[in-house]
DNA sequence: ATGGGTTTATGATTTGCCTCATAAAATAAG
DNA sequence: CTTATTTTATGAGGCAAATCATAAACCCAT
């Protein structure tokens, strides 16, 4: 997360995206840095049969789609606004200027990438060698670590979203979650909310 | 890749690892930066039943296991030397000094992370929404991009390695590769070598 | 409240990949 | 050149998760 003031200083614009509006299209070139001011964005892949895989969900203050900016390759996934969203949008060249001028921001940026990498390595591991329930727990542990506090952790995810994040089908997730609840591994506070 | 001279200047040591020697253990803290001088290293996960998933294979000049150094979390996978390997080993604090002192190296470092992220996003997409043959082609395309030239691309990977990199079983890969060869999508120059 | 849309739930069936078993090639080692 | 080891090959069978179908529960706007 780069401060809004700094972004604006380097010429960032503020863009609005309606819910369901596509912000980034897979296989397109990467020309801009995006950071969420308020809202929610997901990056996803879709195959021909309409099966979706969600690479990540991003909230206030988070950026997304940075790797292709640095590596000069095409976007491996698309981004869509989940809710009405306000975004900072900064050109690639301006972002580079900003990073060069501000080493401490640069470091933060690199750290954010490192975290993302960790997440992907974790999910890859889960998908490749662990069964459905384990994957769900791993996802929740990760999110807890990212967004939660010691005492309480709440995150709103539908079972469909969990499925899309862990490469499974809704029905499978529903059954697995139910089993985990019975085993006491997981607790549902109310609809969609985990502790 | 950071130049060996620079690494040594900051106090890096050169370590030798025999084939099959573990260099990094999953879930351990990250204290060192590793870069291959000569040799081959793979990062992998193993589940209880012995099923393996290979997060990446690294060759001369490449570094591995950096994310936990920056993000301060545990290694999500283990690293093992595939062949006898010489490594530069540099402490976390010294690496940070090096990066702060050398912004252009810092940038290269960040770009390497970005590429890794791209690879993981790609493999995740493949594993989640694409069938075996497609995954294999995606892997080969990626490697071609990374190591190949226009005219010729050769990379030595056994079918077992392809399986471990794409989260499948050997038998599945063997059958898929055979099919792809028949369809002309893939060409085997000789054993283990793809064009 | 009431109706429409989303989310959760659950059973029946199918299927793609894994698993198991066994053997033939290919490569390496002595 | 012979033997040992690794890699490739192939069939048969099993199984976990996907798919399909249908319905109940829940949420939300009017």
mmCIF file of N, CA, C and O in Angstrom, chain A residues 1-3 6-7 32-35 61-71 90-92 94-96 98-100 102-117, chain B residues 70-71 106-107 109-114 117:
data_model
loop_
_atom_site.group_PDB
_atom_site.id
_atom_site.type_symbol
_atom_site.label_atom_id
_atom_site.label_comp_id
_atom_site.label_asym_id
_atom_site.label_seq_id
_atom_site.Cartn_x
_atom_site.Cartn_y
_atom_site.Cartn_z
ATOM 1 N N UNK A 1 0.829 -1.213 0.000
ATOM 2 C CA UNK A 1 0.000 0.000 0.000
ATOM 3 C C UNK A 1 0.860 1.258 0.000
ATOM 4 O O UNK A 1 1.718 1.442 0.856
ATOM 5 N N UNK A 2 0.618 2.079 -0.976
ATOM 6 C CA UNK A 2 1.321 3.360 -1.090
ATOM 7 C C UNK A 2 0.330 4.458 -0.707
ATOM 8 O O UNK A 2 -0.844 4.378 -1.049
ATOM 9 N N UNK A 3 0.790 5.459 0.019
ATOM 10 C CA UNK A 3 -0.152 6.489 0.489
ATOM 11 C C UNK A 3 -0.802 7.217 -0.680
ATOM 12 O O UNK A 3 -0.164 7.488 -1.700
ATOM 13 N N UNK A 6 0.870 10.427 -1.842
ATOM 14 C CA UNK A 6 2.052 10.216 -2.667
ATOM 15 C C UNK A 6 1.664 9.826 -4.095
ATOM 16 O O UNK A 6 2.223 10.340 -5.079
ATOM 17 N N UNK A 7 0.689 8.954 -4.196
ATOM 18 C CA UNK A 7 0.242 8.522 -5.528
ATOM 19 C C UNK A 7 -0.261 9.718 -6.342
ATOM 20 O O UNK A 7 0.091 9.878 -7.513
ATOM 21 N N UNK A 32 -0.586 -0.019 -16.083
ATOM 22 C CA UNK A 32 -0.919 0.790 -14.921
ATOM 23 C C UNK A 32 -0.809 0.048 -13.591
ATOM 24 O O UNK A 32 -1.006 -1.160 -13.525
ATOM 25 N N UNK A 33 -0.515 0.836 -12.593
ATOM 26 C CA UNK A 33 -0.550 0.342 -11.222
ATOM 27 C C UNK A 33 -1.919 0.678 -10.652
ATOM 28 O O UNK A 33 -2.400 1.813 -10.805
ATOM 29 N N UNK A 34 -2.552 -0.296 -10.014
ATOM 30 C CA UNK A 34 -3.860 -0.072 -9.410
ATOM 31 C C UNK A 34 -3.818 -0.296 -7.906
ATOM 32 O O UNK A 34 -3.242 -1.284 -7.441
ATOM 33 N N UNK A 35 -4.420 0.609 -7.183
ATOM 34 C CA UNK A 35 -4.528 0.435 -5.736
ATOM 35 C C UNK A 35 -5.931 0.819 -5.297
ATOM 36 O O UNK A 35 -6.453 1.863 -5.705
ATOM 37 N N UNK A 61 -6.976 -0.314 0.332
ATOM 38 C CA UNK A 61 -5.556 -0.079 0.544
ATOM 39 C C UNK A 61 -4.646 -1.033 -0.193
ATOM 40 O O UNK A 61 -3.452 -0.773 -0.328
ATOM 41 N N UNK A 62 -5.195 -2.145 -0.664
ATOM 42 C CA UNK A 62 -4.342 -3.129 -1.327
ATOM 43 C C UNK A 62 -4.208 -2.839 -2.825
ATOM 44 O O UNK A 62 -5.098 -2.281 -3.448
ATOM 45 N N UNK A 63 -3.071 -3.250 -3.341
ATOM 46 C CA UNK A 63 -2.848 -3.135 -4.780
ATOM 47 C C UNK A 63 -2.912 -4.512 -5.396
ATOM 48 O O UNK A 63 -2.861 -5.520 -4.702
ATOM 49 N N UNK A 64 -3.003 -4.547 -6.705
ATOM 50 C CA UNK A 64 -3.080 -5.839 -7.396
ATOM 51 C C UNK A 64 -2.542 -5.680 -8.811
ATOM 52 O O UNK A 64 -2.462 -4.577 -9.335
ATOM 53 N N UNK A 65 -2.154 -6.813 -9.383
ATOM 54 C CA UNK A 65 -1.683 -6.798 -10.765
ATOM 55 C C UNK A 65 -0.336 -6.131 -10.960
ATOM 56 O O UNK A 65 -0.030 -5.663 -12.049
ATOM 57 N N UNK A 66 0.505 -6.110 -9.906
ATOM 58 C CA UNK A 66 1.812 -5.471 -10.054
ATOM 59 C C UNK A 66 2.836 -6.293 -10.814
ATOM 60 O O UNK A 66 3.643 -5.703 -11.561
ATOM 61 N N UNK A 67 2.884 -7.624 -10.622
ATOM 62 C CA UNK A 67 3.984 -8.377 -11.221
ATOM 63 C C UNK A 67 4.242 -8.076 -12.701
ATOM 64 O O UNK A 67 5.379 -7.828 -13.079
ATOM 65 N N UNK A 68 3.203 -8.067 -13.552
ATOM 66 C CA UNK A 68 3.473 -7.807 -14.963
ATOM 67 C C UNK A 68 4.073 -6.426 -15.222
ATOM 68 O O UNK A 68 4.732 -6.230 -16.235
ATOM 69 N N UNK A 69 3.846 -5.492 -14.316
ATOM 70 C CA UNK A 69 4.444 -4.170 -14.466
ATOM 71 C C UNK A 69 5.961 -4.272 -14.406
ATOM 72 O O UNK A 69 6.681 -3.621 -15.158
ATOM 73 N N UNK A 70 6.443 -5.104 -13.503
ATOM 74 C CA UNK A 70 7.889 -5.247 -13.315
ATOM 75 C C UNK A 70 8.505 -6.223 -14.289
ATOM 76 O O UNK A 70 9.628 -6.034 -14.747
ATOM 77 N N UNK A 71 7.772 -7.278 -14.577
ATOM 78 C CA UNK A 71 8.375 -8.357 -15.346
ATOM 79 C C UNK A 71 8.138 -8.231 -16.837
ATOM 80 O O UNK A 71 8.698 -8.972 -17.613
ATOM 81 N N UNK A 90 -2.136 4.587 -11.649
ATOM 82 C CA UNK A 90 -0.888 5.312 -11.927
ATOM 83 C C UNK A 90 -0.140 4.603 -13.053
ATOM 84 O O UNK A 90 -0.043 3.381 -13.065
ATOM 85 N N UNK A 91 0.372 5.383 -13.976
ATOM 86 C CA UNK A 91 1.070 4.760 -15.106
ATOM 87 C C UNK A 91 2.334 4.061 -14.631
ATOM 88 O O UNK A 91 2.941 4.439 -13.635
ATOM 89 N N UNK A 92 2.715 3.063 -15.389
ATOM 90 C CA UNK A 92 3.898 2.265 -15.101
ATOM 91 C C UNK A 92 5.131 3.154 -14.917
ATOM 92 O O UNK A 92 5.869 3.026 -13.931
ATOM 93 N N UNK A 94 5.378 6.305 -14.186
ATOM 94 C CA UNK A 94 5.283 7.153 -12.992
ATOM 95 C C UNK A 94 5.506 6.328 -11.723
ATOM 96 O O UNK A 94 6.105 6.794 -10.760
ATOM 97 N N UNK A 95 4.996 5.097 -11.744
ATOM 98 C CA UNK A 95 5.209 4.229 -10.584
ATOM 99 C C UNK A 95 6.709 3.991 -10.380
ATOM 100 O O UNK A 95 7.206 4.054 -9.246
ATOM 101 N N UNK A 96 7.398 3.745 -11.468
ATOM 102 C CA UNK A 96 8.836 3.510 -11.369
ATOM 103 C C UNK A 96 9.548 4.723 -10.793
ATOM 104 O O UNK A 96 10.415 4.588 -9.924
ATOM 105 N N UNK A 98 8.260 6.941 -8.860
ATOM 106 C CA UNK A 98 7.879 6.993 -7.444
ATOM 107 C C UNK A 98 8.732 6.039 -6.614
ATOM 108 O O UNK A 98 9.236 6.395 -5.545
ATOM 109 N N UNK A 99 8.914 4.834 -7.115
ATOM 110 C CA UNK A 99 9.665 3.827 -6.357
ATOM 111 C C UNK A 99 11.146 4.193 -6.253
ATOM 112 O O UNK A 99 11.772 4.009 -5.198
ATOM 113 N N UNK A 100 11.673 4.710 -7.343
ATOM 114 C CA UNK A 100 13.077 5.096 -7.325
ATOM 115 C C UNK A 100 13.300 6.253 -6.343
ATOM 116 O O UNK A 100 14.285 6.274 -5.597
ATOM 117 N N UNK A 102 11.543 6.905 -3.721
ATOM 118 C CA UNK A 102 11.186 6.569 -2.343
ATOM 119 C C UNK A 102 11.560 5.136 -1.980
ATOM 120 O O UNK A 102 10.739 4.229 -2.054
ATOM 121 N N UNK A 103 12.796 4.950 -1.600
ATOM 122 C CA UNK A 103 13.300 3.591 -1.331
ATOM 123 C C UNK A 103 12.478 2.845 -0.281
ATOM 124 O O UNK A 103 12.275 1.631 -0.407
ATOM 125 N N UNK A 104 12.018 3.560 0.712
ATOM 126 C CA UNK A 104 11.272 2.868 1.765
ATOM 127 C C UNK A 104 9.936 2.359 1.239
ATOM 128 O O UNK A 104 9.445 1.299 1.646
ATOM 129 N N UNK A 105 9.347 3.100 0.302
ATOM 130 C CA UNK A 105 8.120 2.635 -0.347
ATOM 131 C C UNK A 105 8.435 1.441 -1.226
ATOM 132 O O UNK A 105 7.690 0.452 -1.264
ATOM 133 N N UNK A 106 9.564 1.533 -1.881
ATOM 134 C CA UNK A 106 10.036 0.436 -2.728
ATOM 135 C C UNK A 106 10.130 -0.859 -1.925
ATOM 136 O O UNK A 106 9.686 -1.927 -2.364
ATOM 137 N N UNK A 107 10.689 -0.755 -0.760
ATOM 138 C CA UNK A 107 10.850 -1.927 0.091
ATOM 139 C C UNK A 107 9.504 -2.522 0.478
ATOM 140 O O UNK A 107 9.292 -3.739 0.433
ATOM 141 N N UNK A 108 8.581 -1.623 0.834
ATOM 142 C CA UNK A 108 7.238 -2.070 1.203
ATOM 143 C C UNK A 108 6.574 -2.801 0.042
ATOM 144 O O UNK A 108 5.901 -3.820 0.223
ATOM 145 N N UNK A 109 6.787 -2.250 -1.101
ATOM 146 C CA UNK A 109 6.265 -2.831 -2.336
ATOM 147 C C UNK A 109 6.800 -4.254 -2.517
ATOM 148 O O UNK A 109 6.051 -5.200 -2.767
ATOM 149 N N UNK A 110 8.098 -4.389 -2.364
ATOM 150 C CA UNK A 110 8.738 -5.700 -2.501
ATOM 151 C C UNK A 110 8.204 -6.677 -1.460
ATOM 152 O O UNK A 110 7.967 -7.850 -1.746
ATOM 153 N N UNK A 111 8.001 -6.173 -0.261
ATOM 154 C CA UNK A 111 7.474 -7.036 0.794
ATOM 155 C C UNK A 111 6.070 -7.523 0.486
ATOM 156 O O UNK A 111 5.706 -8.659 0.802
ATOM 157 N N UNK A 112 5.287 -6.649 -0.132
ATOM 158 C CA UNK A 112 3.930 -7.038 -0.507
ATOM 159 C C UNK A 112 3.981 -8.173 -1.534
ATOM 160 O O UNK A 112 3.213 -9.141 -1.454
ATOM 161 N N UNK A 113 4.921 -8.078 -2.458
ATOM 162 C CA UNK A 113 5.083 -9.144 -3.448
ATOM 163 C C UNK A 113 5.484 -10.446 -2.780
ATOM 164 O O UNK A 113 4.991 -11.523 -3.130
ATOM 165 N N UNK A 114 6.375 -10.328 -1.817
ATOM 166 C CA UNK A 114 6.847 -11.516 -1.097
ATOM 167 C C UNK A 114 5.683 -12.220 -0.406
ATOM 168 O O UNK A 114 5.571 -13.447 -0.429
ATOM 169 N N UNK A 115 4.802 -11.437 0.184
ATOM 170 C CA UNK A 115 3.647 -12.010 0.865
ATOM 171 C C UNK A 115 2.724 -12.717 -0.116
ATOM 172 O O UNK A 115 2.191 -13.791 0.162
ATOM 173 N N UNK A 116 2.539 -12.088 -1.239
ATOM 174 C CA UNK A 116 1.693 -12.660 -2.280
ATOM 175 C C UNK A 116 2.267 -13.996 -2.734
ATOM 176 O O UNK A 116 1.553 -14.978 -2.938
ATOM 177 N N UNK A 117 3.583 -14.015 -2.869
ATOM 178 C CA UNK A 117 4.282 -15.223 -3.294
ATOM 179 C C UNK A 117 4.088 -16.334 -2.265
ATOM 180 O O UNK A 117 3.870 -17.504 -2.614
ATOM 181 N N UNK B 70 11.905 -11.523 3.425
ATOM 182 C CA UNK B 70 11.283 -10.202 3.404
ATOM 183 C C UNK B 70 10.028 -10.142 4.236
ATOM 184 O O UNK B 70 9.734 -9.143 4.875
ATOM 185 N N UNK B 71 9.257 -11.215 4.177
ATOM 186 C CA UNK B 71 7.946 -11.159 4.800
ATOM 187 C C UNK B 71 7.943 -11.656 6.234
ATOM 188 O O UNK B 71 6.948 -11.543 6.921
ATOM 189 N N UNK B 106 18.511 -4.089 -5.986
ATOM 190 C CA UNK B 106 17.206 -4.190 -5.327
ATOM 191 C C UNK B 106 16.102 -4.357 -6.363
ATOM 192 O O UNK B 106 15.210 -5.212 -6.231
ATOM 193 N N UNK B 107 16.174 -3.565 -7.403
ATOM 194 C CA UNK B 107 15.160 -3.612 -8.452
ATOM 195 C C UNK B 107 15.170 -4.971 -9.146
ATOM 196 O O UNK B 107 14.116 -5.575 -9.389
ATOM 197 N N UNK B 109 16.160 -7.724 -7.938
ATOM 198 C CA UNK B 109 15.640 -8.656 -6.945
ATOM 199 C C UNK B 109 14.102 -8.670 -6.996
ATOM 200 O O UNK B 109 13.469 -9.725 -7.052
ATOM 201 N N UNK B 110 13.535 -7.478 -6.990
ATOM 202 C CA UNK B 110 12.084 -7.354 -7.033
ATOM 203 C C UNK B 110 11.523 -7.943 -8.325
ATOM 204 O O UNK B 110 10.482 -8.603 -8.324
ATOM 205 N N UNK B 111 12.243 -7.715 -9.412
ATOM 206 C CA UNK B 111 11.788 -8.254 -10.691
ATOM 207 C C UNK B 111 11.801 -9.780 -10.691
ATOM 208 O O UNK B 111 10.925 -10.417 -11.278
ATOM 209 N N UNK B 112 12.793 -10.350 -10.035
ATOM 210 C CA UNK B 112 12.865 -11.806 -9.941
ATOM 211 C C UNK B 112 11.651 -12.336 -9.180
ATOM 212 O O UNK B 112 11.047 -13.349 -9.563
ATOM 213 N N UNK B 113 11.271 -11.636 -8.126
ATOM 214 C CA UNK B 113 10.081 -12.035 -7.367
ATOM 215 C C UNK B 113 8.833 -11.962 -8.237
ATOM 216 O O UNK B 113 7.966 -12.835 -8.187
ATOM 217 N N UNK B 114 8.772 -10.898 -9.020
ATOM 218 C CA UNK B 114 7.610 -10.706 -9.890
ATOM 219 C C UNK B 114 7.480 -11.864 -10.878
ATOM 220 O O UNK B 114 6.383 -12.376 -11.110
ATOM 221 N N UNK B 117 6.225 -14.895 -9.166
ATOM 222 C CA UNK B 117 4.792 -14.734 -8.895
ATOM 223 C C UNK B 117 3.985 -15.068 -10.140
ATOM 224 O O UNK B 117 2.934 -15.725 -10.076
#
